[in-house]
Short mmCIF file of C-alpha atoms in Angstrom, two decimals:
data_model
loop_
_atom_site.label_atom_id
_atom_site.label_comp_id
_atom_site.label_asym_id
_atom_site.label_seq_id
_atom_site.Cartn_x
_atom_site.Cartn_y
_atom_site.Cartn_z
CA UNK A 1 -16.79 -34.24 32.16
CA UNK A 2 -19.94 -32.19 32.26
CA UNK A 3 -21.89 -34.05 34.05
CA UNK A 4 -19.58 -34.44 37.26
CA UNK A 5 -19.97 -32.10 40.10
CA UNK A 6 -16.25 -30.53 40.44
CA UNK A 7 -15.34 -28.95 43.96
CA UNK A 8 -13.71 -25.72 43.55
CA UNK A 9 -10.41 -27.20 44.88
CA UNK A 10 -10.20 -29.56 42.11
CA UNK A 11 -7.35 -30.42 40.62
CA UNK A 12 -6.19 -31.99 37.24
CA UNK A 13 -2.58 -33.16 36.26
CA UNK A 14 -1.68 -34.17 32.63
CA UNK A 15 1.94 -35.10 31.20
CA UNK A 16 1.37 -33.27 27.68
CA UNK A 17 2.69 -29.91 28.02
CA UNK A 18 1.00 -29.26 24.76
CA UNK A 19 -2.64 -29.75 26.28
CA UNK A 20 -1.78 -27.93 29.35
CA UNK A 21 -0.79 -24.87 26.96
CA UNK A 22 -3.97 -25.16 24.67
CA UNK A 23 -5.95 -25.55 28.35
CA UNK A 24 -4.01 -22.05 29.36
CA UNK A 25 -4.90 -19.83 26.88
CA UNK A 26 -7.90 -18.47 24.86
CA UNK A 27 -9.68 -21.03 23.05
CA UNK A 28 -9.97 -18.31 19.78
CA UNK A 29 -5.82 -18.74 19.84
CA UNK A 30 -6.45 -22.45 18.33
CA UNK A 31 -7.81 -23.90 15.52
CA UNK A 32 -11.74 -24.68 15.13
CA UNK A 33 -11.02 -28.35 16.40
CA UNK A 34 -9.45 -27.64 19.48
CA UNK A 35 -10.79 -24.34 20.38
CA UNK A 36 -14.59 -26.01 20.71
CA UNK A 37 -12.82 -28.86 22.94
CA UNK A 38 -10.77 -26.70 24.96
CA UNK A 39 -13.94 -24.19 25.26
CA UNK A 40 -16.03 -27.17 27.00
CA UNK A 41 -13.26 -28.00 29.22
CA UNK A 42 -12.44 -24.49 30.39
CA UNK A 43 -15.87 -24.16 30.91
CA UNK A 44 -16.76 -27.24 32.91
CA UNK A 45 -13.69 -26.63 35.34
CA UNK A 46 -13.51 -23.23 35.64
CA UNK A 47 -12.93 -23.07 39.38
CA UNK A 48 -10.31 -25.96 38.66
CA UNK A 49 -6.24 -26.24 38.28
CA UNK A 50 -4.66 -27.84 36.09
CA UNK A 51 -1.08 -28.97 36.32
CA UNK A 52 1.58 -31.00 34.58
CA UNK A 53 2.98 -34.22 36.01
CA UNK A 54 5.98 -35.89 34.32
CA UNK A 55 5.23 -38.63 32.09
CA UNK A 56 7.44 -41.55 34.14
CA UNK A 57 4.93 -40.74 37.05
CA UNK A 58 1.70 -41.00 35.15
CA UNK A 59 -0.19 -43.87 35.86
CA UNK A 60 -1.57 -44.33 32.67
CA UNK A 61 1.47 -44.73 31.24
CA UNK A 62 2.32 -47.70 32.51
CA UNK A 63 -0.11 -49.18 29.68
CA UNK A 64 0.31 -47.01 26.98
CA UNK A 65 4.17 -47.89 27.42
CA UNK A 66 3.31 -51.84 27.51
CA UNK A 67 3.87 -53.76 30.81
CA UNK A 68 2.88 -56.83 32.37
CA UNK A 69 0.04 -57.98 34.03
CA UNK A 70 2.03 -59.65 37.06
CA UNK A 71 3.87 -55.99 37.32
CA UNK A 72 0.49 -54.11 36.86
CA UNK A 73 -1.00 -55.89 40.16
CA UNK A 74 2.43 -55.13 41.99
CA UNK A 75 2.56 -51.77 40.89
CA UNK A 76 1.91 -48.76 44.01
CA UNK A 77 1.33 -46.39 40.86
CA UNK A 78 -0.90 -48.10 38.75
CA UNK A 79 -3.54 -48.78 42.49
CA UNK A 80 -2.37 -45.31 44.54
CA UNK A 81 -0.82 -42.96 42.12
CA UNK A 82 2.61 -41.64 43.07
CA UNK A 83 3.36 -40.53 46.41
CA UNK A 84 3.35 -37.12 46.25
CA UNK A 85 -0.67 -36.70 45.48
CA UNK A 86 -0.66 -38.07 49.74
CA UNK A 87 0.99 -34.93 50.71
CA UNK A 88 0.95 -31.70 50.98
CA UNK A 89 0.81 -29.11 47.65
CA UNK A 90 4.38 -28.08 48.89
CA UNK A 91 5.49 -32.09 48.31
CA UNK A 92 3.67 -31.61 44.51
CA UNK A 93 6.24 -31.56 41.49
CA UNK A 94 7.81 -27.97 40.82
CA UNK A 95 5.45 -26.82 37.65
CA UNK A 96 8.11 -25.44 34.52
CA UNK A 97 7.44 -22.86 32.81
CA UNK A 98 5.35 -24.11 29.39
CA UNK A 99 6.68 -22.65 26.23
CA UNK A 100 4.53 -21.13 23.85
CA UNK A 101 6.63 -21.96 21.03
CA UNK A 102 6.22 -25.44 20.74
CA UNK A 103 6.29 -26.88 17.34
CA UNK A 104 3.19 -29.41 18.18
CA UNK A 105 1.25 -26.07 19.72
CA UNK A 106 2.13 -23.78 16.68
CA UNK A 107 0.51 -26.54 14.62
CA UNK A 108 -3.12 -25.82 15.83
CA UNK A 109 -2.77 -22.01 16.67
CA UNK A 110 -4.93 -20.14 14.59
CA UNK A 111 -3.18 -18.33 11.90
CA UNK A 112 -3.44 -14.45 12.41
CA UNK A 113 -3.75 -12.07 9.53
CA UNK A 114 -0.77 -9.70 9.64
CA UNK A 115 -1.42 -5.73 8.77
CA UNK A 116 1.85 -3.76 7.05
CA UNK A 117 1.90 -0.12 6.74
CA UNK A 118 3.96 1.37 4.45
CA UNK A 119 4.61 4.99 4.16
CA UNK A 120 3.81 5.92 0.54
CA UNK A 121 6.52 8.29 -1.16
CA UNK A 122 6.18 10.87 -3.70
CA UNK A 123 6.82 8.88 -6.37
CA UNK A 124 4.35 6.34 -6.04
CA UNK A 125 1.49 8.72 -5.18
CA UNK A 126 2.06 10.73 -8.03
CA UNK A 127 2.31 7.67 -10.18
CA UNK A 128 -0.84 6.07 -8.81
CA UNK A 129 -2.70 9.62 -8.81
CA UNK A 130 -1.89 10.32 -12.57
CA UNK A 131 -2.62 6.66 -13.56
CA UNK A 132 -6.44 7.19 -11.84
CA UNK A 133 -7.56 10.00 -13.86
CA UNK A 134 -7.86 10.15 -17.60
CA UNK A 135 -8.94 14.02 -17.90
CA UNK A 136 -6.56 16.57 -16.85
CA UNK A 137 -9.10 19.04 -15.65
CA UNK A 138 -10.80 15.88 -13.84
CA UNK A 139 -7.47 15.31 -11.73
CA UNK A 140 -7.21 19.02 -11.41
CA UNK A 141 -10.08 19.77 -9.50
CA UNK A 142 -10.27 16.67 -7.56
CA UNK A 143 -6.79 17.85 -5.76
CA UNK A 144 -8.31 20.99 -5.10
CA UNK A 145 -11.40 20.57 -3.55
CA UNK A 146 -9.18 17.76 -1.26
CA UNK A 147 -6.91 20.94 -0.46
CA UNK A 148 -10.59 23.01 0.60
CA UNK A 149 -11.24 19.96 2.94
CA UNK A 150 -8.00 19.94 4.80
CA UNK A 151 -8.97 24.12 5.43
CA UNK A 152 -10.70 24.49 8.48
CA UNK A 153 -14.98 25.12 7.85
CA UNK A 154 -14.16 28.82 9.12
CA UNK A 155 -11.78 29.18 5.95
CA UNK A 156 -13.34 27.19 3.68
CA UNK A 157 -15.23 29.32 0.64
CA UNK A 158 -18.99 29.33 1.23
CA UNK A 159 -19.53 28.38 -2.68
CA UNK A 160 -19.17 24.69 -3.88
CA UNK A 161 -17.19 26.32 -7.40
CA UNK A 162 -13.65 26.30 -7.29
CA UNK A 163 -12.39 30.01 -7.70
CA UNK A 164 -8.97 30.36 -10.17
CA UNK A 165 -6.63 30.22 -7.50
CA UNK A 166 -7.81 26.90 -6.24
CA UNK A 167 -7.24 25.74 -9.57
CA UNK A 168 -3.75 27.43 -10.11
CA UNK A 169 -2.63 26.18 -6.42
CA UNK A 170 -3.68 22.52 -7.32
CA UNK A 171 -2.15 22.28 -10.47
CA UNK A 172 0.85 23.61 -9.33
CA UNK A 173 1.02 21.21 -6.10
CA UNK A 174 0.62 18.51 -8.62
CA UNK A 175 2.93 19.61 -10.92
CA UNK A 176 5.76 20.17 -8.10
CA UNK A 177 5.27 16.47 -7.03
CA UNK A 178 6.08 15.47 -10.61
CA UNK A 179 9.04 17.56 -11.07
CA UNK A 180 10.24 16.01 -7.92
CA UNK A 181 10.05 12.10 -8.98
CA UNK A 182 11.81 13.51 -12.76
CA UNK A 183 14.11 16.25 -11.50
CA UNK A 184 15.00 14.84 -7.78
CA UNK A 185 18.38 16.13 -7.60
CA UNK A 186 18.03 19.35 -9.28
CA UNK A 187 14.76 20.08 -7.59
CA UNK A 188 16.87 19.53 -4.70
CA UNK A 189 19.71 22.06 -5.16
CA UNK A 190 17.38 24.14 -5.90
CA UNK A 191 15.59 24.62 -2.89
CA UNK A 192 19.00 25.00 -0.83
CA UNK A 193 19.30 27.86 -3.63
CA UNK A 194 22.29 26.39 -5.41
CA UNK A 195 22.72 26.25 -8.83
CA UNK A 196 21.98 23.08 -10.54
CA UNK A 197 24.73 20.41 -11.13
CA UNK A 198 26.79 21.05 -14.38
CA UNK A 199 26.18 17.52 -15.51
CA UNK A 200 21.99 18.08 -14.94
CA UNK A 201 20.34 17.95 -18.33
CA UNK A 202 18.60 21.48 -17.12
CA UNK A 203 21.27 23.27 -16.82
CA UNK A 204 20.86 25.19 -20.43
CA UNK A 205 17.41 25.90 -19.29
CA UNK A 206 18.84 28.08 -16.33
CA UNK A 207 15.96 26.73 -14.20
CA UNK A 208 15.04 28.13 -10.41
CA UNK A 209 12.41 27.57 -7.59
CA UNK A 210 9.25 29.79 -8.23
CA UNK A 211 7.35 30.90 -4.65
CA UNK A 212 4.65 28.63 -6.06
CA UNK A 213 7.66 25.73 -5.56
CA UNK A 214 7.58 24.56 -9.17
CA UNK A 215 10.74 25.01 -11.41
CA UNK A 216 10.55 27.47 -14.28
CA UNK A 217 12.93 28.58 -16.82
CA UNK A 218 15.31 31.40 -16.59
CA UNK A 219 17.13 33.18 -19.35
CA UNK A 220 17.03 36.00 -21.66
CA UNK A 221 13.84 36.98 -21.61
CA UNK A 222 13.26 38.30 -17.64
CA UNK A 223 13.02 41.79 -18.91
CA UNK A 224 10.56 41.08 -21.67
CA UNK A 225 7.17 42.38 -22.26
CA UNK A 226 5.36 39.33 -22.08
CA UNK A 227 3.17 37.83 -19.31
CA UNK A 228 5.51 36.09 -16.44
CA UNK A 229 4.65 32.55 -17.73
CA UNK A 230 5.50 33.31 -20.95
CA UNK A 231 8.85 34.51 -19.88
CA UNK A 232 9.65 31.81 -17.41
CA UNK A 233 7.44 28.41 -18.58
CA UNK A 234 7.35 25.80 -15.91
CA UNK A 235 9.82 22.89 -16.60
CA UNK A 236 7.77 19.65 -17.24
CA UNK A 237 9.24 15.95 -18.07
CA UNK A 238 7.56 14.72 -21.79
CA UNK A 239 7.38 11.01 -20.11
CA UNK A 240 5.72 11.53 -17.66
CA UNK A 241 1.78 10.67 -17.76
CA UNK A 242 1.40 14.14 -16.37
CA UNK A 243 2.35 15.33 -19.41
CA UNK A 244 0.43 13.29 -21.76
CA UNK A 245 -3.21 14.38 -20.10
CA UNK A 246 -2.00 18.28 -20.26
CA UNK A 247 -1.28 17.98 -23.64
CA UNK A 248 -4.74 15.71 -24.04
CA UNK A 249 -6.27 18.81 -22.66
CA UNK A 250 -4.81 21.44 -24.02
CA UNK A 251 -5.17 19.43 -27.43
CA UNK A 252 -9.26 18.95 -26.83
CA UNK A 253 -9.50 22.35 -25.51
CA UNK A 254 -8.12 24.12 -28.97
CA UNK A 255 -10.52 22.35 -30.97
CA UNK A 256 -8.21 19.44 -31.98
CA UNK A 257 -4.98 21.40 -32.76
CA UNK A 258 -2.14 19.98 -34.93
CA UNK A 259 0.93 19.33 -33.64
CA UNK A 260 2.77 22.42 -34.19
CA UNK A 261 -0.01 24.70 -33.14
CA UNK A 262 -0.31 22.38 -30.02
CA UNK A 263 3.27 22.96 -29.05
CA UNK A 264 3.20 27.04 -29.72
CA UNK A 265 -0.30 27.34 -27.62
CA UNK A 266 1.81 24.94 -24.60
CA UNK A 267 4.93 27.19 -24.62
CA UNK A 268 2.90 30.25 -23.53
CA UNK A 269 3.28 28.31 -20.03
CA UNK A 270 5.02 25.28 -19.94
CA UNK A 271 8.01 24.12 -21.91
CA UNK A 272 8.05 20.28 -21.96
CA UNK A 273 11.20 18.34 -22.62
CA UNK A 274 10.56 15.89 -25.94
CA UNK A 275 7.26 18.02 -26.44
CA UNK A 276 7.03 17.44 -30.60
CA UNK A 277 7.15 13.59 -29.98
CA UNK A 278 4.80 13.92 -27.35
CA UNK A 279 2.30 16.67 -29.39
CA UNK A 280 2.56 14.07 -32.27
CA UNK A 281 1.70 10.67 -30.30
CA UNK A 282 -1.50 12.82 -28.87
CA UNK A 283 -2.91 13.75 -31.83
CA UNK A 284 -1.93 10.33 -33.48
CA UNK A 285 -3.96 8.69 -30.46
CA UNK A 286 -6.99 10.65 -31.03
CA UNK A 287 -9.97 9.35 -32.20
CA UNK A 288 -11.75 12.52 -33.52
CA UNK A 289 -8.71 13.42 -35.57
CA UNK A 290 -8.66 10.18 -37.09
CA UNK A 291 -11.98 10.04 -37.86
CA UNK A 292 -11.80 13.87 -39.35
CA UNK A 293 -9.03 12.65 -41.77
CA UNK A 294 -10.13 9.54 -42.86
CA UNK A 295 -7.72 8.25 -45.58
CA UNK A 296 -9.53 8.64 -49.49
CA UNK A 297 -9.51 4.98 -50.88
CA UNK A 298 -7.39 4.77 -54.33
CA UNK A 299 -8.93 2.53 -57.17
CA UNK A 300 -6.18 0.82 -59.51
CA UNK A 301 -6.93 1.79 -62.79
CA UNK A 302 -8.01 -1.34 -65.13
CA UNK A 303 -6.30 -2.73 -67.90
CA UNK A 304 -6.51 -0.66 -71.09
CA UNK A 305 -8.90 -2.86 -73.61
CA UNK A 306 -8.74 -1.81 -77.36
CA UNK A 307 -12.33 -1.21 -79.34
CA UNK A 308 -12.76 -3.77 -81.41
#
């Protein structure tokens, strides 16, 4: 088909509507195998038409469909073509409409690759976030210099060390994400300042909804002289993996304390729920402790042997 010299006016008819669709569209909608086929025929009758005629008028079906050779040499369609093609293109067969859903098409389209997007929720971002760090202080920081980027460069502090309050606003945004996966519904009440449900395991705690949006502890001790996060410690979950790398930290940063130290030093700020399990699996876990207490190795004394 290359080498012939099409007119402009050229037309083609075929009785596959499958072809006619593959002819129709982009070759890069098809397969390797057809697109490279259909590419060299688009391209070697561009100026063309092409146009579906129905099969029973086909010429060349009259062999593929077996016939005789004494009804071949009578046959007006097999020597002219069907009457129509001598008349005008008003006369020419009304051209359907070709669906694009065919099962034979489908079965050389090209298969496209489908992008989701999910919205991620609190829960899973906190999750995922906690589950990429393994140093509290690490996580820490790495939320709040993401906080100084999403400052405009006018705002942003002219030195690359993060200043206290960075540190305190990070840590508490993380910390308020976490108490919102573990304390949904209370967190919840909370913010419409209502009281917490009376079947809420927090409601002995008398919690409420600091201006730094994390949930501390009420109580008796508002008009004590102690330091405000002594008197209200921030309400933490001990199952959460939030929990486990504060205490990691707090339990490397006091020069390996035991467990009961551990717990007194966190409840100057925080008061974790199920923290003496959790103080005791930490130190358990650590390495350094283990090796600073290694276990003295007991000899069975031997039989007793009489002097001779």
């Amino acid at each position: 088909m290359l080498s012939l010299q099409l007119q402009p006016e050229t037309f083609f008819w075929v009785d596959s509507t499958t072809v006619l669709h593959w002819l129709k569209s982009a070759p890069s909608s098809w397969v390797t195998f057809v697109a490279n086929r259909v590419s060299k025929i688009q391209l070697a009758t561009e100026n063309c038409s092409w146009n579906h005629v129905p099969g029973y008028e086909n010429p060349a079906d009259l062999l593929s469909r077996g016939t005789t050779a004494e009804t071949l040499l009578q046959s007006d369609l097999w020597w002219h073509g069907p009457d129509w093609l001598k008349c005008g293109a008003d006369k020419w067969p009304t051209q359907q409409h070709i669906s694009q859903y065919n099962s034979e098409v489908l079965q050389e389209a090209r298969k496209t690759p489908i992008s989701v997007i999910t919205a991620t929720s609190t829960e899973s971002f906190i999750n995922d976030l906690t589950e990429r760090f393994s140093s509290f202080r690490r996580m820490v920081n790495t939320i709040a210099y993401c906080r100084r980027l999403k400052l405009k460069k006018t705002d942003r502090p002219s030195s690359t060390i993060l200043s206290c309050e960075e540190i305190e606003a990070s840590e508490n945004a993380l910390i308020s994400l976490v108490q919102q996966q573990e304390f949904s519904s209370e967190w919840s009440q909370l913010q419409q300042g209502k009281p917490v449900p009376t079947k809420s395991r927090l409601r002995w705690f008398h919690p409420f909804l600091s201006e730094s949006r994390v949930i501390r502890i009420g109580g008796r001790l508002s008009h004590a002289t102690l330091p405000y996060n002594t008197r209200h410690q921030i309400l933490l979950p001990g199952t959460h993996r939030f929990s486990k790398l504060l205490v990691q930290h707090h339990h490397a940063k006091h020069l390996h304390a035991a467990p009961q130290l551990l717990i007194s030093l966190l409840r100057t700020q925080y008061w974790i729920i199920g923290a003496r399990d959790l103080a005791k699996r930490v130190v358990h876990a650590c390495v350094i402790c283990f090796r600073a207490r290694p276990k003295q190795l007991e000899q069975f004394m031997g039989d007793y042997q009489p002097i001779a």
